[in-house]
Amino acid sequence: MPRPSPGRTVGGVSAAAARPGVLWFRRDLRLHDHPALVAAAAGGPVLPLFVLDPLLWGPSGDVRRAWLVRSLEHLDASLGGRLVVRHGDPVEVVPRVAAELEAAAVHVTADAGVYGRHRDAAVEAALAAAPGAVPFVRSSTPYAVAPGTLKNGSGSPFQVFSPFQRAWLREGWPAPAPRPRTRWVESVASEGLPPAPDLGGVELPEPGERAALRRWEAFREELLPAYAGARDRPDKPGTSALSVHLKYGEVHPRTLLAGLADVPGEGAERFRSELCWRDFYADVLWNRPDSAWHPLKPEAEVPSDTGHLADERYAAWAEGRTGFPIVDAGMRQLLREGWVHNRVRMVVASFLVKDLHLPWQRGARHFLHHLRDGDPASNNQGWQWVAGTGTDAAPYFRVFNPVTQGKEHDPQGDYVRRYVPELRGVAGKAVHEPWLLPGGVPEGYPERIVDHAAERQEALARYARLRG
Ligand SMILES: Cc1cc2nc3c(=O)[nH]c(=O)nc-3n(C[C@H](O)[C@H](O)[C@H](O)COP(=O)(O)OP(=O)(O)OC[C@H]3O[C@@H](n4cnc5c(N)ncnc54)[C@H](O)[C@@H]3O)c2cc1C
């Protein structure tokens, strides 16, 4: 066991007397505004631990694996190379590390996800059963307001966004946590990180806490004032691109909300509201863990198509060759960057569910595999919102028209041309209807795989039958 140097004071406790604590990093890969680090540092020297869990690593797509590895490399650098990485089932690994260290406690940021909650309960039980009964201490969550805490007037979870947002604004959130003086435990064996997968042509921005904070500052200075209007334009850089940093906890929403406090205007208000959507979906999933893959409102789930044609249509959608330019641009952006603009996520999701009559779960799975910000709460509840089985009040009749959506939100067609090279020769908004060009659809670009007007009628008919 490493020995603290005598006489050093850590968080007001004599380090000579204090037993070390383990800080188990998960979705909180940062050192600023980190309540679990504050709690761990107050107790004594801290061992920074990351457990590479095969149950999470296995199903992740390469984009998220690469992000995780690079983000952990940044965290390790910030820790002066002291990050201890162990591989295996956390239920075995964490108690083993705690025993090696004779740790006083294991500190975490509470996980609000379905798997994370089960895993943590099992780790907590294993630690309690170990010699010395090591406490498992949860501080904070990856959200501004902990999922499961806000309730409506009758004490039930919120079903829709607006009243949730009112309660969220009324209750508020804690100020960012100060960074504590921390004495890190040295010289504990680490199994090291796996190599980041080769992503071929996929372009990722810089991961890590420093990049996240830089991105936030740049967004706040340059884009936030116009955010309310610009956030719906996929052709321009108008949003924060912080979703992936939030997913890995490289920045906490508390830090962002504190940075918005003195910024007047619609931009800041709208951005705060988007962060609230993130909290809302985590709250929905907390209260209804089954809604990760089952409809929140089963009575609103229309029958979907199966069979060979359905599979062919799915493949055309996933590969970005439906013949609808904004849909194809979005699906190709996903494969190229591991990210898609929010407006386009809604358009492509609507197209899969309402034009191709395929189940939202199929699209959600594809998104989770390829998105760098892929998150079961925001993703799967977002899909349910589009499919009409989720938290929206009256959504079944909303069928996005890919042409009018394209013309409205990509008025000059720049977004489409960026991702669909076959259409680069088409100027202006005509790119959204290549079938109307005098020479017909440019060579190499597919014909439309469905007739949108007919499929819209079909979707409405299916909903009508369902509603009896
Ligand atoms: C079908 C579908 C799937 C989605 N899948 C994911 C996902 O896997 N992970 C994910 O983080 N977001 C998801 N979203 C929400 C949203 O599209 C992204 O958060 C957003 O595009 C990220 O870009 P940004 O950081 O520039 O957003 P900004 O516009 O800058 O928003 C700021 C932050 O607010 C949060 N936010 C914004 N919109 C939403 C929203 N609708 N729901 C929840 N949080 C939101 C995000 O954390 C985002 O980073 C999905 C939306 C849809 C319609």
Coordinates of C-alpha atoms and ligand atoms in Angstrom, one line a residue:
M1 CA 0.0 0.0 0.0
P2 CA 1.5 3.5 -0.9
R3 CA 2.3 5.6 2.2
P4 CA 1.2 9.2 2.4
S5 CA 4.1 11.5 3.4
P6 CA 3.8 12.4 7.1
G7 CA 2.4 15.7 8.2
R8 CA 0.8 16.7 4.8
T9 CA -2.7 18.0 5.2
V10 CA -5.4 17.0 2.7
G11 CA -8.8 18.6 2.9
G12 CA -8.3 19.5 6.5
V13 CA -7.5 15.8 7.4
S14 CA -4.0 14.8 8.4
A15 CA -2.8 12.6 5.4
A16 CA -0.6 10.7 7.8
A17 CA -3.6 9.4 9.5
A18 CA -6.1 9.2 6.6
R19 CA -6.6 6.0 4.6
P20 CA -6.8 6.6 0.9
G21 CA -10.1 6.6 -1.0
V22 CA -10.8 5.4 -4.5
L23 CA -12.3 7.8 -7.0
W24 CA -13.9 5.6 -9.6
F25 CA -14.3 7.6 -12.8
R26 CA -17.2 6.7 -15.2
R27 CA -19.2 9.4 -17.0
D28 CA -17.3 12.2 -15.2
L29 CA -13.9 12.4 -17.0
R30 CA -12.8 15.8 -15.6
L31 CA -11.2 17.4 -12.6
H32 CA -13.2 20.7 -12.4
D33 CA -16.7 20.9 -10.8
H34 CA -16.4 17.3 -9.6
P35 CA -18.3 16.8 -6.3
A36 CA -17.2 13.1 -6.0
L37 CA -13.5 14.3 -6.2
V38 CA -14.2 16.9 -3.5
A39 CA -15.7 14.2 -1.3
A40 CA -12.8 11.8 -1.9
A41 CA -10.1 14.5 -1.4
A42 CA -11.7 15.5 1.9
G43 CA -11.1 12.0 3.2
G44 CA -7.4 11.5 2.4
P45 CA -5.2 10.6 -0.6
V46 CA -7.1 9.6 -3.7
L47 CA -6.6 6.8 -6.2
P48 CA -8.0 7.7 -9.6
L49 CA -9.5 4.5 -11.1
F50 CA -11.1 3.7 -14.4
V51 CA -12.5 0.2 -15.0
L52 CA -12.8 -1.0 -18.6
D53 CA -16.0 -2.9 -18.4
P54 CA -16.5 -5.4 -21.3
L55 CA -20.3 -5.1 -21.0
L56 CA -20.0 -1.4 -22.0
W57 CA -16.9 -1.6 -24.2
G58 CA -18.3 -4.6 -26.2
P59 CA -21.5 -3.0 -27.7
S60 CA -20.0 0.5 -28.2
G61 CA -19.3 1.5 -31.8
D62 CA -15.7 2.4 -32.7
V63 CA -16.4 6.1 -32.6
R64 CA -17.3 6.0 -28.9
R65 CA -14.5 3.6 -28.1
A66 CA -12.1 6.0 -29.8
W67 CA -13.5 8.9 -27.9
L68 CA -13.3 7.1 -24.6
V69 CA -9.7 6.1 -25.0
R70 CA -8.6 9.5 -26.1
S71 CA -10.6 11.2 -23.3
L72 CA -9.0 8.9 -20.7
E73 CA -5.6 9.7 -22.2
H74 CA -6.3 13.4 -21.6
L75 CA -7.5 12.7 -18.0
D76 CA -4.4 10.6 -17.3
A77 CA -2.2 13.5 -18.6
S78 CA -4.1 15.9 -16.2
L79 CA -3.4 13.5 -13.4
G80 CA 0.3 13.4 -14.1
G81 CA 0.1 9.8 -15.5
R82 CA -1.5 8.5 -12.3
L83 CA -4.8 7.1 -13.7
V84 CA -5.1 3.4 -12.8
V85 CA -6.9 1.4 -15.5
R86 CA -8.2 -2.1 -14.7
H87 CA -10.1 -4.4 -17.0
G88 CA -13.0 -6.6 -16.1
D89 CA -16.3 -6.7 -14.3
P90 CA -16.5 -3.8 -11.9
V91 CA -18.3 -6.0 -9.3
E92 CA -15.0 -7.9 -9.0
V93 CA -12.5 -5.2 -9.9
V94 CA -13.6 -2.4 -7.7
P95 CA -13.6 -4.4 -4.4
R96 CA -10.2 -5.9 -5.4
V97 CA -8.7 -2.4 -5.9
A98 CA -10.3 -1.2 -2.6
A99 CA -8.8 -4.2 -0.8
E100 CA -5.3 -3.7 -2.4
L101 CA -5.4 -0.1 -1.1
E102 CA -7.1 -0.8 2.2
A103 CA -9.3 2.0 1.0
A104 CA -11.5 4.0 3.4
A105 CA -14.3 4.5 0.7
V106 CA -15.0 4.2 -3.0
H107 CA -16.4 7.5 -4.4
V108 CA -18.4 7.9 -7.5
T109 CA -20.7 10.3 -9.4
A110 CA -24.0 8.5 -9.2
D111 CA -25.0 6.8 -12.5
A112 CA -28.6 7.4 -13.5
G113 CA -28.7 4.9 -16.5
V114 CA -30.4 1.5 -16.4
Y115 CA -27.2 -0.6 -16.5
G116 CA -25.3 1.8 -14.3
R117 CA -27.8 1.7 -11.5
H118 CA -27.8 -2.1 -11.4
R119 CA -24.0 -2.3 -11.7
D120 CA -23.6 0.2 -8.9
A121 CA -26.0 -1.6 -6.6
A122 CA -24.0 -4.8 -7.2
V123 CA -20.7 -3.1 -6.6
E124 CA -22.0 -1.4 -3.4
A125 CA -23.2 -4.8 -2.1
A126 CA -19.9 -6.5 -2.9
L127 CA -18.0 -3.7 -1.1
A128 CA -20.3 -4.0 1.9
A129 CA -19.7 -7.7 2.1
A130 CA -15.9 -7.3 1.8
P131 CA -13.7 -7.3 4.9
G132 CA -13.9 -3.9 6.4
A133 CA -17.2 -3.1 4.7
V134 CA -16.0 -0.3 2.4
P135 CA -18.6 2.4 1.9
F136 CA -19.7 3.3 -1.6
V137 CA -20.2 7.1 -1.7
R138 CA -22.3 8.7 -4.4
S139 CA -21.9 12.5 -4.9
S140 CA -23.9 14.3 -7.6
T141 CA -25.0 12.9 -11.0
P142 CA -24.2 13.8 -14.6
Y143 CA -27.2 16.1 -14.6
A144 CA -28.0 19.5 -13.2
V145 CA -30.9 18.1 -11.2
A146 CA -30.6 14.4 -10.1
P147 CA -33.0 12.2 -12.1
G148 CA -35.9 10.9 -10.0
T149 CA -36.0 14.0 -7.7
L150 CA -38.6 16.3 -9.3
K151 CA -42.2 15.4 -8.8
N152 CA -45.5 17.0 -9.8
G153 CA -48.2 18.3 -7.4
S154 CA -49.5 14.8 -6.8
G155 CA -46.0 13.4 -6.1
S156 CA -45.7 11.6 -9.5
P157 CA -42.9 11.9 -12.1
F158 CA -43.5 14.4 -14.8
Q159 CA -44.9 13.0 -18.1
V160 CA -44.3 16.1 -20.3
F161 CA -41.6 18.6 -20.7
S162 CA -43.1 22.0 -19.9
P163 CA -44.1 21.4 -16.3
F164 CA -40.9 19.5 -15.7
Q165 CA -39.0 22.6 -17.0
R166 CA -41.0 24.9 -14.7
A167 CA -40.2 22.7 -11.7
W168 CA -36.5 22.4 -12.8
L169 CA -36.1 26.2 -13.0
R170 CA -37.9 26.7 -9.7
E171 CA -35.8 24.1 -7.8
G172 CA -32.6 25.2 -9.4
W173 CA -29.2 23.4 -9.2
P174 CA -26.0 23.6 -7.1
A175 CA -23.2 26.0 -7.9
P176 CA -20.1 24.4 -9.5
A177 CA -17.9 22.5 -7.0
P178 CA -14.5 24.1 -6.3
R179 CA -11.5 22.1 -7.3
P180 CA -10.0 20.6 -4.2
R181 CA -6.3 20.3 -3.3
T182 CA -5.8 16.6 -3.9
R183 CA -3.0 14.3 -3.0
W184 CA -3.1 11.5 -5.5
V185 CA -2.0 8.0 -4.6
E186 CA 1.2 7.0 -6.5
S187 CA 2.5 3.8 -7.9
V188 CA -0.5 1.5 -8.1
A189 CA -0.3 -0.9 -11.0
S190 CA -2.4 0.0 -14.1
E191 CA -3.3 -2.4 -16.9
G192 CA -3.3 0.5 -19.3
L193 CA -5.7 1.6 -22.0
P194 CA -6.4 -0.4 -25.2
P195 CA -5.4 1.3 -28.4
A196 CA -8.0 3.7 -29.9
P197 CA -9.7 1.9 -32.9
D198 CA -8.7 3.2 -36.3
L199 CA -11.7 5.2 -37.5
G200 CA -10.8 5.3 -41.2
G201 CA -12.3 8.5 -42.5
V202 CA -14.4 9.5 -39.5
E203 CA -13.4 13.0 -38.2
L204 CA -13.6 13.6 -34.5
P205 CA -13.0 16.8 -32.6
E206 CA -10.5 16.9 -29.7
P207 CA -11.8 15.0 -26.6
G208 CA -11.1 15.8 -23.0
E209 CA -11.9 18.4 -20.4
R210 CA -9.7 21.2 -21.7
A211 CA -11.2 20.9 -25.2
A212 CA -14.7 20.9 -23.7
L213 CA -14.0 24.1 -21.7
R214 CA -12.4 25.7 -24.7
R215 CA -15.4 24.7 -26.9
W216 CA -17.8 26.1 -24.3
E217 CA -16.0 29.5 -24.0
A218 CA -15.9 29.8 -27.8
F219 CA -19.6 29.0 -28.1
R220 CA -20.5 31.4 -25.4
E221 CA -18.6 34.2 -26.9
E222 CA -19.4 33.7 -30.6
L223 CA -22.6 31.7 -31.1
L224 CA -24.7 31.9 -27.9
P225 CA -26.3 35.4 -28.7
A226 CA -27.7 34.1 -32.0
Y227 CA -28.4 30.5 -30.8
A228 CA -32.2 30.7 -30.5
G229 CA -32.5 31.4 -34.3
A230 CA -29.4 29.6 -35.5
R231 CA -29.9 26.3 -33.7
D232 CA -32.2 25.0 -36.4
R233 CA -29.8 25.6 -39.3
P234 CA -27.7 22.5 -40.1
D235 CA -25.9 24.4 -42.8
K236 CA -24.2 26.7 -40.3
P237 CA -22.2 26.1 -37.1
G238 CA -24.9 27.5 -34.8
T239 CA -25.0 25.0 -31.9
S240 CA -22.5 24.2 -29.2
A241 CA -21.4 20.7 -30.2
L242 CA -21.0 20.0 -26.5
S243 CA -23.2 16.9 -26.4
V244 CA -20.3 14.5 -26.6
H245 CA -18.4 16.4 -23.9
L246 CA -21.5 16.2 -21.7
K247 CA -21.9 12.5 -22.4
Y248 CA -18.4 11.7 -21.1
G249 CA -18.7 14.3 -18.3
E250 CA -15.7 16.3 -19.6
V251 CA -17.8 19.2 -18.6
H252 CA -20.8 19.2 -16.2
P253 CA -24.1 21.0 -17.1
R254 CA -23.7 22.9 -13.7
T255 CA -20.6 24.6 -15.2
L256 CA -22.6 25.6 -18.3
L257 CA -25.6 26.8 -16.4
A258 CA -23.4 28.9 -14.1
G259 CA -21.8 30.4 -17.2
L260 CA -25.3 31.3 -18.5
A261 CA -26.4 33.0 -15.3
D262 CA -25.2 36.5 -16.2
V263 CA -26.0 36.2 -19.9
P264 CA -29.3 38.0 -20.8
G265 CA -31.3 37.2 -23.9
E266 CA -33.1 34.5 -25.9
G267 CA -30.0 32.6 -26.8
A268 CA -29.1 31.9 -23.2
E269 CA -32.7 31.1 -22.3
R270 CA -33.0 28.6 -25.2
F271 CA -29.7 27.0 -24.4
R272 CA -30.8 26.5 -20.8
S273 CA -33.9 24.9 -22.1
E274 CA -32.0 22.4 -24.2
L275 CA -29.9 21.4 -21.1
C276 CA -33.3 20.9 -19.4
W277 CA -34.3 18.5 -22.2
R278 CA -31.3 16.4 -21.4
D279 CA -32.3 16.3 -17.7
F280 CA -35.9 15.6 -18.6
Y281 CA -35.1 12.5 -20.7
A282 CA -32.8 11.2 -18.0
D283 CA -35.6 11.7 -15.5
V284 CA -38.1 9.8 -17.8
L285 CA -35.7 6.9 -18.1
W286 CA -35.0 6.9 -14.4
N287 CA -38.7 6.5 -13.7
R288 CA -39.4 4.2 -16.6
P289 CA -36.3 2.1 -17.2
D290 CA -38.3 -0.1 -19.5
S291 CA -38.7 2.9 -21.9
A292 CA -35.1 2.4 -23.1
W293 CA -36.4 -0.1 -25.6
H294 CA -40.1 -0.4 -25.1
P295 CA -42.6 2.3 -26.0
L296 CA -43.5 4.7 -23.2
K297 CA -47.1 4.6 -24.6
P298 CA -47.5 1.1 -26.0
E299 CA -51.0 2.1 -27.2
A300 CA -49.4 4.6 -29.6
E301 CA -47.0 2.2 -31.3
V302 CA -48.2 1.5 -34.9
P303 CA -47.4 -1.9 -36.5
S304 CA -44.2 -1.7 -38.6
D305 CA -43.0 -3.5 -41.7
T306 CA -40.8 -6.6 -41.8
G307 CA -39.3 -8.7 -44.5
H308 CA -37.0 -8.3 -47.4
L309 CA -38.3 -5.0 -48.7
A310 CA -38.3 -3.5 -45.2
D311 CA -34.6 -4.6 -44.8
E312 CA -33.7 -3.1 -48.2
R313 CA -35.3 0.2 -47.2
Y314 CA -33.5 0.1 -43.9
A315 CA -30.2 -0.4 -45.6
A316 CA -30.9 2.5 -48.0
W317 CA -31.7 4.7 -45.0
A318 CA -28.6 3.7 -43.0
E319 CA -26.3 4.2 -45.9
G320 CA -27.8 7.5 -47.0
R321 CA -29.2 6.5 -50.4
T322 CA -32.9 7.1 -50.1
G323 CA -33.0 9.6 -52.9
F324 CA -34.2 12.3 -50.4
P325 CA -31.2 14.7 -50.2
I326 CA -31.6 16.0 -46.6
V327 CA -32.1 12.4 -45.3
D328 CA -29.1 11.1 -47.2
A329 CA -27.0 14.1 -46.1
G330 CA -27.9 13.4 -42.4
M331 CA -27.2 9.7 -42.6
R332 CA -23.9 10.3 -44.3
Q333 CA -22.9 13.0 -41.8
L334 CA -23.6 10.3 -39.1
L335 CA -21.1 7.9 -40.7
R336 CA -18.5 10.6 -41.5
E337 CA -18.5 12.5 -38.2
G338 CA -20.4 10.4 -35.6
W339 CA -22.7 13.4 -35.1
V340 CA -25.8 14.8 -36.7
H341 CA -27.5 18.2 -36.3
N342 CA -30.6 18.0 -34.1
R343 CA -33.0 19.2 -36.8
V344 CA -31.7 16.5 -39.2
R345 CA -31.9 13.8 -36.5
M346 CA -35.6 14.6 -36.3
V347 CA -36.0 14.5 -40.1
V348 CA -34.2 11.2 -40.6
A349 CA -35.9 9.6 -37.6
S350 CA -39.3 10.7 -38.9
F351 CA -38.4 9.3 -42.4
L352 CA -37.5 5.9 -41.0
V353 CA -40.6 5.6 -38.8
K354 CA -43.3 7.4 -40.9
D355 CA -42.1 7.1 -44.5
L356 CA -40.5 3.6 -44.3
H357 CA -42.7 2.3 -41.5
L358 CA -39.8 0.7 -39.7
P359 CA -39.6 0.4 -35.9
W360 CA -38.0 3.3 -34.0
Q361 CA -35.8 0.8 -32.1
R362 CA -34.0 -0.1 -35.3
G363 CA -33.1 3.5 -35.9
A364 CA -32.2 4.1 -32.3
R365 CA -29.8 1.1 -32.3
H366 CA -28.1 2.4 -35.5
F367 CA -27.7 5.9 -34.0
L368 CA -26.3 4.5 -30.7
H369 CA -23.8 2.5 -32.6
H370 CA -22.5 5.5 -34.7
L371 CA -23.1 8.6 -32.6
R372 CA -20.2 9.9 -30.6
D373 CA -22.7 11.4 -28.2
G374 CA -24.9 8.3 -28.3
D375 CA -26.8 8.2 -25.0
P376 CA -29.6 5.8 -24.2
A377 CA -31.7 8.5 -22.4
S378 CA -31.5 11.4 -25.0
N379 CA -31.3 9.1 -28.0
N380 CA -34.1 6.6 -27.2
Q381 CA -36.5 9.1 -25.8
G382 CA -35.7 11.4 -28.8
W383 CA -36.6 8.5 -31.1
Q384 CA -39.8 7.9 -29.1
W385 CA -40.7 11.6 -29.4
V386 CA -40.5 11.3 -33.2
A387 CA -42.3 8.0 -33.3
G388 CA -45.1 9.3 -31.2
T389 CA -44.8 6.8 -28.5
G390 CA -42.9 9.1 -26.1
T391 CA -43.5 12.2 -24.0
D392 CA -45.0 14.4 -26.7
A393 CA -48.7 15.1 -26.2
A394 CA -50.2 14.8 -29.7
P395 CA -47.5 13.7 -32.1
Y396 CA -48.9 11.0 -34.2
F397 CA -50.0 13.3 -37.1
R398 CA -46.6 15.0 -37.3
V399 CA -44.9 13.6 -40.4
F400 CA -41.9 15.6 -41.4
N401 CA -41.8 16.4 -45.1
P402 CA -38.1 16.0 -46.1
V403 CA -38.4 18.5 -49.0
T404 CA -40.0 21.3 -47.0
Q405 CA -37.7 20.6 -44.0
G406 CA -34.7 20.8 -46.3
K407 CA -35.8 24.1 -48.0
E408 CA -36.7 25.7 -44.6
H409 CA -33.6 24.7 -42.6
D410 CA -31.0 24.4 -45.4
P411 CA -32.3 27.2 -47.6
Q412 CA -29.3 27.4 -49.9
G413 CA -28.7 23.6 -50.0
D414 CA -25.1 24.0 -48.5
Y415 CA -25.7 21.2 -45.9
V416 CA -26.8 18.7 -48.6
R417 CA -23.9 19.5 -50.9
R418 CA -21.4 19.1 -48.1
Y419 CA -22.4 15.5 -47.5
V420 CA -23.8 14.4 -50.9
P421 CA -21.1 14.8 -53.5
E422 CA -23.3 13.5 -56.3
L423 CA -25.4 16.7 -55.9
R424 CA -22.5 19.2 -55.7
G425 CA -23.2 20.5 -59.2
V426 CA -26.7 21.6 -58.3
A427 CA -27.0 25.2 -57.2
G428 CA -29.2 26.6 -54.5
K429 CA -32.3 25.1 -53.0
A430 CA -33.0 23.0 -56.1
V431 CA -30.7 20.5 -54.5
H432 CA -33.6 19.4 -52.3
E433 CA -35.7 18.2 -55.3
P434 CA -33.2 16.7 -57.8
W435 CA -36.0 14.9 -59.6
L436 CA -37.3 18.3 -60.8
L437 CA -34.0 19.2 -62.5
P438 CA -34.2 19.6 -66.3
G439 CA -31.8 16.8 -66.8
G440 CA -33.4 14.6 -64.1
V441 CA -31.6 13.2 -61.1
P442 CA -27.8 13.6 -61.5
E443 CA -25.9 10.5 -62.4
G444 CA -24.9 8.4 -59.4
Y445 CA -27.6 9.8 -57.1
P446 CA -30.4 7.4 -56.4
E447 CA -34.1 7.8 -57.3
R448 CA -36.5 8.2 -54.4
I449 CA -37.1 4.9 -52.8
V450 CA -40.7 5.9 -51.7
D451 CA -43.4 8.4 -52.6
H452 CA -43.5 10.7 -49.5
A453 CA -47.1 11.8 -50.0
A454 CA -48.4 8.2 -50.3
E455 CA -46.3 7.0 -47.3
R456 CA -47.6 10.0 -45.2
Q457 CA -51.1 8.8 -46.0
E458 CA -50.2 5.3 -45.1
A459 CA -48.7 6.4 -41.8
L460 CA -51.8 8.4 -40.9
A461 CA -54.0 5.4 -41.9
R462 CA -52.0 3.1 -39.6
Y463 CA -52.4 5.6 -36.7
A464 CA -56.1 6.0 -37.4
R465 CA -56.6 2.2 -37.3
L466 CA -54.7 2.1 -34.0
R467 CA -56.8 4.8 -32.5
G468 CA -59.9 2.8 -33.5
Ligands
LIG1 C1 -33.7 11.0 -32.8 C2 -32.8 11.7 -31.9 C3 -31.7 11.1 -31.3 C4 -30.9 11.9 -30.4 N1 -29.8 11.2 -29.8 C5 -29.1 11.9 -28.9 C6 -28.0 11.2 -28.3 O1 -27.8 10.0 -28.4 N2 -27.2 12.0 -27.4 C7 -27.5 13.3 -27.2 O2 -26.7 13.9 -26.4 N3 -28.5 13.9 -27.8 C8 -29.3 13.3 -28.6 N4 -30.3 13.9 -29.3 C9 -30.6 15.3 -28.9 C10 -29.9 16.4 -29.8 O3 -30.1 16.1 -31.1 C11 -28.4 16.5 -29.5 O4 -28.2 16.6 -28.1 C12 -27.8 17.7 -30.2 O5 -28.0 17.6 -31.6 C13 -26.3 17.8 -29.9 O6 -25.7 18.9 -30.5 P1 -25.2 20.1 -29.7 O7 -24.4 19.7 -28.5 O8 -24.6 21.1 -30.7 O9 -26.6 20.7 -29.2 P2 -27.0 22.2 -28.7 O10 -28.1 22.7 -29.5 O11 -25.8 23.0 -28.5 O12 -27.7 21.9 -27.3 C14 -26.9 21.9 -26.0 C15 -27.1 20.6 -25.3 O13 -28.4 20.4 -24.9 C16 -28.7 19.0 -24.9 N5 -29.8 18.8 -25.9 C17 -30.1 19.6 -26.9 N6 -31.2 19.1 -27.6 C18 -31.6 18.0 -26.9 C19 -32.6 17.1 -27.0 N7 -33.6 17.1 -27.9 N8 -32.7 16.0 -26.1 C20 -31.8 16.0 -25.1 N9 -30.8 16.8 -24.9 C21 -30.7 17.8 -25.8 C22 -27.5 18.3 -25.4 O14 -26.8 17.9 -24.2 C23 -26.7 19.4 -26.1 O15 -25.3 19.2 -26.1 C24 -31.2 13.2 -30.2 C25 -32.3 13.8 -30.8 C26 -33.1 13.1 -31.7 C27 -34.2 13.8 -32.3

